[in-house]
Structure formats: C-alpha cells, structure tokens
Amino acid sequence: MKRIKLLALGCRLNEAELESWADAFYQCGFEIVSENAPADLIVINTCAVTAQAVRKSRQLLRRQQRNNPNAQLIVSGCLATLEATALAQERGVNLLIKNHEKDQLVETVSSHFSLNKKPIREDFSTPLFARNRQRAFIKAQDGCRFQCTFCITTQARGEERSRSRTEIVNIINRLQQFGIQEVVLTGVQLGGYGSDCGDNLTELVAHVLAVTTIPRLRLGSLEPWDLPIDFWRLFSDSRLLPHLHLPLQSGSDAVLRRMARRCKVQEFMQLVKTGRAQIPNLNLSTDIIVGFPGETANDWQKTLHAVEAAQFGHIHIFNYSPRIGTLAATLPNQIGTAIKYQRSEELKILAQKLKRKVLTDQIGQQVTVLIEGADTTSPIERFGYTPNYLPVHIKHLNAVGENRLIEVQLTELTADGDALLGITV
Ligand code: SF4
C-alpha cells in the first residue's frame, strides 16, 4: 500500500482541498500518513500570499525532501502556480500541479506514477483535519474577479468558478455519514459563488439547509460587498451559525480607494448594522492591514474609530508587506517598519478590549458547543467553540470525546480574558 503525505500551508481553501484529496486517495487504497512519518508520495499545497508565506512554503519543501529523499514530491498551490518555471527546474520536485489543475490532482498523480485511481473502499479516514479541529472545510468556490491592489491570490487562483450544489451536498452528506457535525463553506471570494453559473451564495446556503440535516453550517470569509439583500434571512435557520468574517482592511476611504476595495467605510458600517439587527448574538471578525502605502496618522485614527464602532469579536492584524507582482508594491509612500509596529500594537490593545467585551456579553447564556478536543491547559477540561465562534473551556468534562455537541452554561472569562469558561447543563 502506497503511503501518501498531504501537507498544506495558508488558507482554509488549501486545507479544504487537502481534505478532499486525502479522502479520494484513501478510497483508492492509499495510506494517509502524518507529517513526520515516512512516505512514498508527498503532496504540498503551497501558499504565496506574502513573501513570508513563500519562504515557509520553500522551507517545507526542502525539509520534506531532506527527510524523505526517496519520496516522490508533488507541489501544488499558489507558489506552484506563480513560480511554476522556477519550481519545475528545482531538484527533487517530481510533479507540479497548478491551481486550475487541482480538482484533477488525485487522477493526475495516480496516472503520472501509474498507481491505482479506482476507489476500492468506501469508508472514511478521519482525523483528516489539521490541528485536530472537528469541522470540515468544503471548497464551494475558487478564484476571484476583483483586483485588490495588495492581493496576489486573485492572480494565483484565476477566474471565479463554482462547485455545483449537488457536489457540495454530496460532500456534506458523506462527511455527516462519518460523524462530522459541522462544515464550513469556503472559497477565495465566497460571495462570488455562482457568478459563473447563474447561481448565488444565498440560494446555495438555502439549498444546503433544505436538503441536508447537517447540524451546524458556517460560512468562511466573505468580502463585504455583493451580499444579496435576502442573505440575512438565511440566519433564521439556527443551523447557520451567527458568525461572519468580513474583511474591512482599513477604516479610511482614501486607503480603501488605493486598495481598490469595493466597499466604503459607511457601507461596511451599514452592513454591520443590518447584520446585528437581523441576527441575534452575531459575532463579527475581520482583517485589518496596518501601514498600507500612504496611510497617514489621520487614516489610522479613522481605522481605530471604525474598528471600535464595529465592535469586532476578533481581528486578524496584518502588517502590510509589499508582495512582488501586486500594484500596491509599486505605490509611493511605503510605511516604515517602526510605524507599522507601533500601529499594530495599538490595534492589538483595542482588539483585546473589544474581544473581552464580546466574550463578557455571552456570560449567563446556555449554548451548544462542538467539542474540539482535549484542552491543552488542563486535563479535566475540554475545548470548543460557541455557535457564534467564541472559544470556550468546559470544566469537568474529561470523559467526553471530541466531535460531540453538548449544552454548556457560560459562566465567566478565563483568567487571561481570551476565552470563556463553561459548565455542562
Ligand atoms: S476580493 Fe479578496 S481574493 Fe479578490 S482580489 Fe480582493 S482580497 Fe484578493
């Protein structure tokens, strides 16, 4: 039996692709091995979103080559797409599969190495999921038609293309058949779902909720524009969980214009207001780019103000780093490292304050938590997420295994104020 190792860096989409490849390889009789185990074939789904991501992808390639000198190395993902020529000439890379060829990766690998590509078993080998999480990422959409000036992903992933509703429902039913209780629909530009086939995200989600019995459905990151007016009604079904990740990136319209973002600050705030009015206990998270070229002190104050006004439960903070190949990397007035550092420290403090407020507002509520696994800080506790995607440590639950949905009373904040504590009811 061929041993295959599948590794991914970067976004949820890369992880979703890895999970579906692992399932397909497993059905074809391959043994899925872990990162440090010896393997006959190694597939690396690379990331190239930043210069640092490129470095990490290359380091992983070299480490796997060093530790598995006899293994066949297959490189896919954004680095394999953006730097194909260079990678193809690299010693030890046996096969390159670009992003637009990914959906055929299992067949391509099996043909290229003359291996079995016919499914010979039907069961499912979990855990497939990175970092022991218990929710499955499902690739619903790929590519993006927009051109944000800092973004290389739109170049690496190409035009928008959507998976059919039937395919998505079949994947969800198969995952549920093997005990998965929560799935996340993800994409490069998830809001663009259906733009290539006359469908849209609202109709997709409504369909999934109508024809499957999956207990919990989440949505991956959504650009804060083009959300259909009837999008909010979907959340009347409590299986669609009340958390949205809407990247704001900056609170200054002048900066958003230079980023070529399609949403002004006022429009974003209107979205927040509508969402909060329509969805009880909605938790919003976001991305903020710190130190985008030309960002003035006044722009920065506007960003802090917008973040405070939106009351985000969590903020991913990115210090802007020029990505060769993007328009923003050529813009004048690049901001110095010291200013970026000072501003991101300021934002971290604000983010912590807002997170603590959102967590505190949950105390006293009874919610259903999906157990992710053992709590690393305490053997008698378990760890999981609330429906609105807030971290909870649950006491005295050492006997309960992962992937269980349990009722929890939220009682207080953890000592560091970074999560909730709860007890079972
Ligand atoms: S919408 Fe998202 S994926 Fe598309 S170009 Fe902008 S940042 Fe990149």
Short mmCIF file of N, CA and C in Angstrom, two decimals, residues 5 7 35 39 42 44 57-75 86-96:
data_model
loop_
_atom_site.label_atom_id
_atom_site.label_comp_id
_atom_site.label_asym_id
_atom_site.label_seq_id
_atom_site.Cartn_x
_atom_site.Cartn_y
_atom_site.Cartn_z
N LYS A 5 1.54 11.45 2.00
CA LYS A 5 1.51 12.52 3.00
C LYS A 5 0.98 13.77 2.31
N LEU A 7 0.24 17.84 2.88
CA LEU A 7 0.52 18.99 3.74
C LEU A 7 0.02 20.26 3.08
N GLU A 35 2.58 14.10 9.19
CA GLU A 35 3.66 14.96 8.71
C GLU A 35 5.05 14.38 8.94
N ALA A 39 7.10 8.48 3.90
CA ALA A 39 6.05 8.38 2.87
C ALA A 39 6.66 8.06 1.51
N ILE A 42 4.58 12.66 -1.46
CA ILE A 42 4.30 13.81 -0.61
C ILE A 42 3.65 14.89 -1.48
N ILE A 44 2.37 18.76 -1.39
CA ILE A 44 2.40 20.01 -0.61
C ILE A 44 1.55 21.06 -1.32
N SER A 57 6.75 28.10 2.51
CA SER A 57 6.45 27.02 1.55
C SER A 57 7.74 26.36 1.08
N ARG A 58 8.74 27.20 0.77
CA ARG A 58 10.02 26.66 0.29
C ARG A 58 10.72 25.88 1.40
N GLN A 59 10.63 26.37 2.62
CA GLN A 59 11.25 25.65 3.75
C GLN A 59 10.61 24.27 3.92
N LEU A 60 9.29 24.21 3.80
CA LEU A 60 8.59 22.94 3.96
C LEU A 60 9.00 21.96 2.85
N LEU A 61 9.12 22.48 1.63
CA LEU A 61 9.55 21.63 0.52
C LEU A 61 10.91 21.00 0.84
N ARG A 62 11.84 21.90 1.22
CA ARG A 62 13.22 21.42 1.44
C ARG A 62 13.27 20.44 2.61
N ARG A 63 12.51 20.71 3.67
CA ARG A 63 12.52 19.83 4.84
C ARG A 63 12.00 18.44 4.46
N GLN A 64 10.91 18.41 3.71
CA GLN A 64 10.34 17.13 3.31
C GLN A 64 11.29 16.38 2.37
N GLN A 65 11.95 17.13 1.48
CA GLN A 65 12.91 16.49 0.57
C GLN A 65 14.05 15.86 1.39
N ARG A 66 14.55 16.64 2.37
CA ARG A 66 15.67 16.18 3.19
C ARG A 66 15.28 14.92 3.99
N ASN A 67 14.09 14.97 4.58
CA ASN A 67 13.66 13.86 5.45
C ASN A 67 13.12 12.65 4.69
N ASN A 68 12.79 12.84 3.41
CA ASN A 68 12.23 11.73 2.61
C ASN A 68 12.90 11.68 1.24
N PRO A 69 14.22 11.43 1.21
CA PRO A 69 14.95 11.53 -0.06
C PRO A 69 14.42 10.61 -1.17
N ASN A 70 13.71 9.54 -0.81
CA ASN A 70 13.23 8.61 -1.86
C ASN A 70 11.79 8.86 -2.26
N ALA A 71 11.14 9.77 -1.58
CA ALA A 71 9.72 10.01 -1.86
C ALA A 71 9.53 10.84 -3.13
N GLN A 72 8.40 10.64 -3.82
CA GLN A 72 8.03 11.47 -4.97
C GLN A 72 7.37 12.74 -4.42
N LEU A 73 7.85 13.92 -4.85
CA LEU A 73 7.34 15.19 -4.31
C LEU A 73 6.44 15.88 -5.34
N ILE A 74 5.19 16.11 -4.93
CA ILE A 74 4.22 16.78 -5.79
C ILE A 74 3.93 18.15 -5.17
N VAL A 75 4.14 19.21 -5.94
CA VAL A 75 3.94 20.56 -5.41
C VAL A 75 2.76 21.21 -6.11
N ALA A 86 10.37 28.29 -12.19
CA ALA A 86 11.48 28.10 -11.23
C ALA A 86 11.33 26.77 -10.50
N LEU A 87 10.15 26.47 -10.04
CA LEU A 87 9.93 25.23 -9.25
C LEU A 87 10.13 23.99 -10.11
N ALA A 88 9.71 24.08 -11.38
CA ALA A 88 9.83 22.90 -12.26
C ALA A 88 11.29 22.53 -12.45
N GLN A 89 12.19 23.55 -12.35
CA GLN A 89 13.60 23.25 -12.55
C GLN A 89 14.27 22.84 -11.24
N GLU A 90 13.51 22.90 -10.15
CA GLU A 90 14.13 22.61 -8.86
C GLU A 90 14.33 21.11 -8.68
N ARG A 91 15.53 20.74 -8.20
CA ARG A 91 15.86 19.31 -7.99
C ARG A 91 14.89 18.74 -6.95
N GLY A 92 14.39 17.54 -7.18
CA GLY A 92 13.57 16.89 -6.17
C GLY A 92 12.09 17.15 -6.30
N VAL A 93 11.70 18.08 -7.20
CA VAL A 93 10.27 18.29 -7.44
C VAL A 93 9.86 17.40 -8.61
N ASN A 94 9.04 16.39 -8.35
CA ASN A 94 8.71 15.39 -9.39
C ASN A 94 7.50 15.76 -10.21
N LEU A 95 6.58 16.55 -9.60
CA LEU A 95 5.37 16.88 -10.34
C LEU A 95 4.82 18.21 -9.82
N LEU A 96 4.42 19.06 -10.76
CA LEU A 96 3.87 20.38 -10.40
C LEU A 96 2.41 20.42 -10.83
#
